[in-house]
mmCIF file of C-alpha atoms in Angstrom:
data_model
loop_
_atom_site.group_PDB
_atom_site.id
_atom_site.type_symbol
_atom_site.label_atom_id
_atom_site.label_comp_id
_atom_site.label_asym_id
_atom_site.label_seq_id
_atom_site.Cartn_x
_atom_site.Cartn_y
_atom_site.Cartn_z
ATOM 1 C CA MET A 20 -23.277 11.389 12.253
ATOM 2 C CA SER A 21 -24.803 10.179 8.975
ATOM 3 C CA ARG A 22 -22.443 8.626 6.506
ATOM 4 C CA ALA A 23 -21.745 11.562 4.550
ATOM 5 C CA ALA A 24 -20.883 13.841 7.334
ATOM 6 C CA ALA A 25 -18.490 11.079 8.488
ATOM 7 C CA ARG A 26 -16.907 11.081 4.690
ATOM 8 C CA ASP A 27 -16.612 14.716 4.883
ATOM 9 C CA ALA A 28 -14.863 14.746 8.457
ATOM 10 C CA GLN A 29 -12.387 12.885 7.282
ATOM 11 C CA PRO A 30 -9.767 14.195 5.064
ATOM 12 C CA PHE A 31 -9.289 12.922 1.376
ATOM 13 C CA GLY A 32 -5.962 11.278 2.287
ATOM 14 C CA GLU A 33 -7.370 9.695 4.991
ATOM 15 C CA ARG A 34 -9.711 8.236 3.161
ATOM 16 C CA PHE A 35 -8.082 7.166 0.419
ATOM 17 C CA ALA A 36 -5.398 5.747 2.191
ATOM 18 C CA TRP A 37 -7.440 3.151 4.192
ATOM 19 C CA ARG A 38 -9.281 1.835 0.929
ATOM 20 C CA MET A 39 -5.667 1.421 -0.211
ATOM 21 C CA VAL A 40 -4.392 -0.558 2.671
ATOM 22 C CA GLY A 41 -7.477 -2.861 1.986
ATOM 23 C CA MET A 42 -6.621 -3.628 -1.739
ATOM 24 C CA PHE A 43 -3.068 -3.942 -1.017
ATOM 25 C CA ALA A 44 -4.032 -6.622 1.488
ATOM 26 C CA GLY A 45 -6.001 -8.088 -0.873
ATOM 27 C CA MET A 46 -3.444 -7.983 -3.030
ATOM 28 C CA ALA A 47 -0.843 -9.717 -0.881
ATOM 29 C CA LEU A 48 -3.370 -12.537 -0.129
ATOM 30 C CA LEU A 49 -4.116 -13.269 -3.665
ATOM 31 C CA LEU A 50 -0.058 -13.364 -4.298
ATOM 32 C CA VAL A 51 0.560 -15.332 -1.237
ATOM 33 C CA ALA A 52 -2.363 -17.853 -1.450
ATOM 34 C CA GLY A 53 -1.626 -18.364 -5.605
ATOM 35 C CA THR A 54 1.480 -18.225 -6.022
ATOM 36 C CA TRP A 55 3.024 -20.293 -3.126
ATOM 37 C CA LEU A 56 0.470 -22.648 -2.099
ATOM 38 C CA GLY A 57 -1.036 -22.779 -5.847
ATOM 39 C CA GLY A 58 2.113 -22.547 -7.376
ATOM 40 C CA ARG A 59 0.799 -20.688 -10.556
ATOM 41 C CA GLY A 60 2.201 -17.402 -12.080
ATOM 42 C CA THR A 61 -1.294 -16.165 -12.726
ATOM 43 C CA PRO A 62 -1.220 -14.117 -9.342
ATOM 44 C CA LEU A 63 2.128 -12.940 -9.845
ATOM 45 C CA ALA A 64 1.050 -11.559 -13.431
ATOM 46 C CA ALA A 65 -2.037 -9.889 -11.931
ATOM 47 C CA VAL A 66 -0.265 -8.045 -8.865
ATOM 48 C CA LEU A 67 2.178 -7.171 -11.625
ATOM 49 C CA ILE A 68 -0.542 -5.671 -13.551
ATOM 50 C CA ALA A 69 -2.716 -4.287 -10.618
ATOM 51 C CA LEU A 70 0.509 -2.489 -8.801
ATOM 52 C CA PRO A 71 1.060 0.228 -11.497
ATOM 53 C CA LEU A 72 -2.365 0.918 -11.751
ATOM 54 C CA THR A 73 -2.778 2.181 -8.101
ATOM 55 C CA TYR A 74 -1.306 5.533 -9.122
ATOM 56 C CA GLY A 75 -4.343 5.907 -11.530
ATOM 57 C CA PHE A 76 -6.463 4.951 -8.837
ATOM 58 C CA ARG A 77 -5.480 7.907 -6.607
ATOM 59 C CA TRP A 78 -5.460 10.456 -9.701
ATOM 60 C CA ARG A 79 -9.382 9.408 -10.428
ATOM 61 C CA ALA A 80 -10.315 9.293 -6.589
ATOM 62 C CA ALA A 81 -8.609 13.100 -6.671
ATOM 63 C CA SER A 82 -10.638 14.183 -9.833
ATOM 64 C CA ASP A 83 -13.723 12.855 -7.800
ATOM 65 C CA GLU A 84 -13.071 14.708 -4.586
ATOM 66 C CA ALA A 85 -12.088 17.941 -6.158
ATOM 67 C CA ARG A 86 -14.707 20.766 -5.360
ATOM 68 C CA PRO A 87 -14.642 24.021 -6.761
ATOM 69 C CA GLY A 88 -12.690 26.563 -4.718
ATOM 70 C CA ARG A 89 -11.708 23.991 -2.156
ATOM 71 C CA ALA A 90 -8.071 22.733 -1.804
ATOM 72 C CA LEU A 91 -7.730 19.080 -1.257
ATOM 73 C CA GLU A 92 -4.374 18.762 0.136
ATOM 74 C CA ASP A 93 -2.246 21.413 2.463
ATOM 75 C CA GLU A 94 1.385 21.525 4.151
ATOM 76 C CA ARG A 95 -0.280 19.088 6.723
ATOM 77 C CA ASP A 96 -0.941 16.580 4.128
ATOM 78 C CA ALA A 97 2.464 17.118 2.711
ATOM 79 C CA ALA A 98 4.068 16.531 6.137
ATOM 80 C CA ILE A 99 1.866 13.263 6.296
ATOM 81 C CA ARG A 100 3.046 12.185 2.960
ATOM 82 C CA ALA A 101 6.387 12.558 3.634
ATOM 83 C CA ARG A 102 5.967 10.251 6.991
ATOM 84 C CA ALA A 103 4.355 7.845 4.887
ATOM 85 C CA ASP A 104 7.548 7.391 2.203
ATOM 86 C CA VAL A 105 9.622 7.188 5.146
ATOM 87 C CA ALA A 106 7.560 4.179 6.576
ATOM 88 C CA PHE A 107 7.477 2.756 2.898
ATOM 89 C CA ARG A 108 11.095 3.075 2.366
ATOM 90 C CA ARG A 109 11.801 1.540 5.878
ATOM 91 C CA ALA A 110 9.369 -1.370 5.231
ATOM 92 C CA ALA A 111 11.293 -2.097 1.843
ATOM 93 C CA SER A 112 14.242 -1.683 2.995
ATOM 94 C CA CYS A 113 13.800 -4.606 5.997
ATOM 95 C CA TRP A 114 12.004 -7.062 3.899
ATOM 96 C CA PHE A 115 14.729 -6.922 1.053
ATOM 97 C CA GLY A 116 17.531 -7.194 3.470
ATOM 98 C CA ALA A 117 15.651 -9.970 5.450
ATOM 99 C CA LEU A 118 15.039 -11.700 2.207
ATOM 100 C CA ALA A 119 18.350 -11.208 0.870
ATOM 101 C CA LEU A 120 19.803 -12.507 4.887
ATOM 102 C CA GLY A 121 17.385 -15.507 3.980
ATOM 103 C CA LEU A 122 18.807 -16.371 0.847
ATOM 104 C CA SER A 123 21.764 -16.206 1.731
ATOM 105 C CA PHE A 124 21.552 -19.768 3.884
ATOM 106 C CA ASP A 125 20.995 -23.077 1.982
ATOM 107 C CA ALA A 126 17.848 -23.878 4.074
ATOM 108 C CA GLY A 127 16.054 -20.588 2.671
ATOM 109 C CA ARG A 128 16.840 -21.590 -0.759
ATOM 110 C CA ALA A 129 15.473 -25.210 -0.310
ATOM 111 C CA LEU A 130 12.481 -23.907 1.014
ATOM 112 C CA LEU A 131 12.093 -21.958 -2.448
ATOM 113 C CA ALA A 132 13.237 -24.393 -4.335
ATOM 114 C CA PRO A 133 10.428 -26.513 -5.631
ATOM 115 C CA ASN A 134 8.257 -23.783 -6.311
ATOM 116 C CA GLY A 135 9.511 -21.329 -9.057
ATOM 117 C CA TYR A 136 7.351 -18.121 -8.608
ATOM 118 C CA ALA A 137 8.432 -18.210 -5.007
ATOM 119 C CA VAL A 138 11.429 -15.536 -5.254
ATOM 120 C CA PRO A 139 9.376 -13.098 -7.446
ATOM 121 C CA ALA A 140 6.527 -13.636 -5.411
ATOM 122 C CA LEU A 141 8.401 -12.765 -2.558
ATOM 123 C CA LEU A 142 10.115 -9.589 -4.086
ATOM 124 C CA LEU A 143 6.735 -8.607 -5.430
ATOM 125 C CA LEU A 144 5.254 -9.092 -1.697
ATOM 126 C CA GLY A 145 7.777 -7.130 -0.249
ATOM 127 C CA LEU A 146 6.483 -3.989 -2.529
ATOM 128 C CA VAL A 147 3.146 -4.900 -1.646
ATOM 129 C CA VAL A 148 3.969 -4.969 2.101
ATOM 130 C CA ALA A 149 5.621 -1.458 1.604
ATOM 131 C CA ASN A 150 2.616 -0.029 0.456
ATOM 132 C CA ILE A 151 0.579 -1.147 2.860
ATOM 133 C CA ALA A 152 3.001 0.037 5.720
ATOM 134 C CA GLY A 153 3.030 3.231 3.571
ATOM 135 C CA HIS A 154 -0.457 4.198 3.216
ATOM 136 C CA ALA A 155 -1.412 2.911 6.928
ATOM 137 C CA THR A 156 1.091 5.518 7.969
ATOM 138 C CA VAL A 157 -1.078 7.890 6.243
ATOM 139 C CA GLY A 158 -4.084 6.636 7.587
ATOM 140 C CA TRP A 159 -2.867 6.229 11.278
ATOM 141 C CA ARG A 160 -1.413 10.071 11.068
ATOM 142 C CA TYR A 161 -4.769 11.528 9.583
ATOM 143 C CA ARG A 162 -6.336 10.058 12.785
ATOM 144 C CA GLN A 163 -3.782 11.057 15.365
ATOM 145 C CA ASP A 164 -4.113 14.321 14.176
ATOM 146 C CA ARG A 165 -7.986 14.592 14.294
ATOM 147 C CA ALA A 166 -7.762 13.342 18.129
#
């Protein structure tokens, strides 16, 4: 199957979701490596700037994909997005609950004390991980639906 045929076989939402999983994984690596290991605030600022842009990325991708007389999304897509929203909320809740629990003990706070960027980076990393969970759910559901 040619690359164009394979692309047309995948729904827009699935292609976009897998691209975003890759982008968010890169953001997570940048955040962990630069903020925790490097002890700098630049990766934190970069992720804070890039995160709101992801909504613009979806709008741009959808406008590039739009073809006259063809709908990009239907009821199936709305149901898949609803499942992804649930995955996002669960991942965010688990992350922030575990973070709150970990920071409620002296040992957890002591690990983060030397780096002033660690707590903001952990908060932002939780949001990035929740986005990865949501987009991975979208991609997985489309593949499951196609099989």
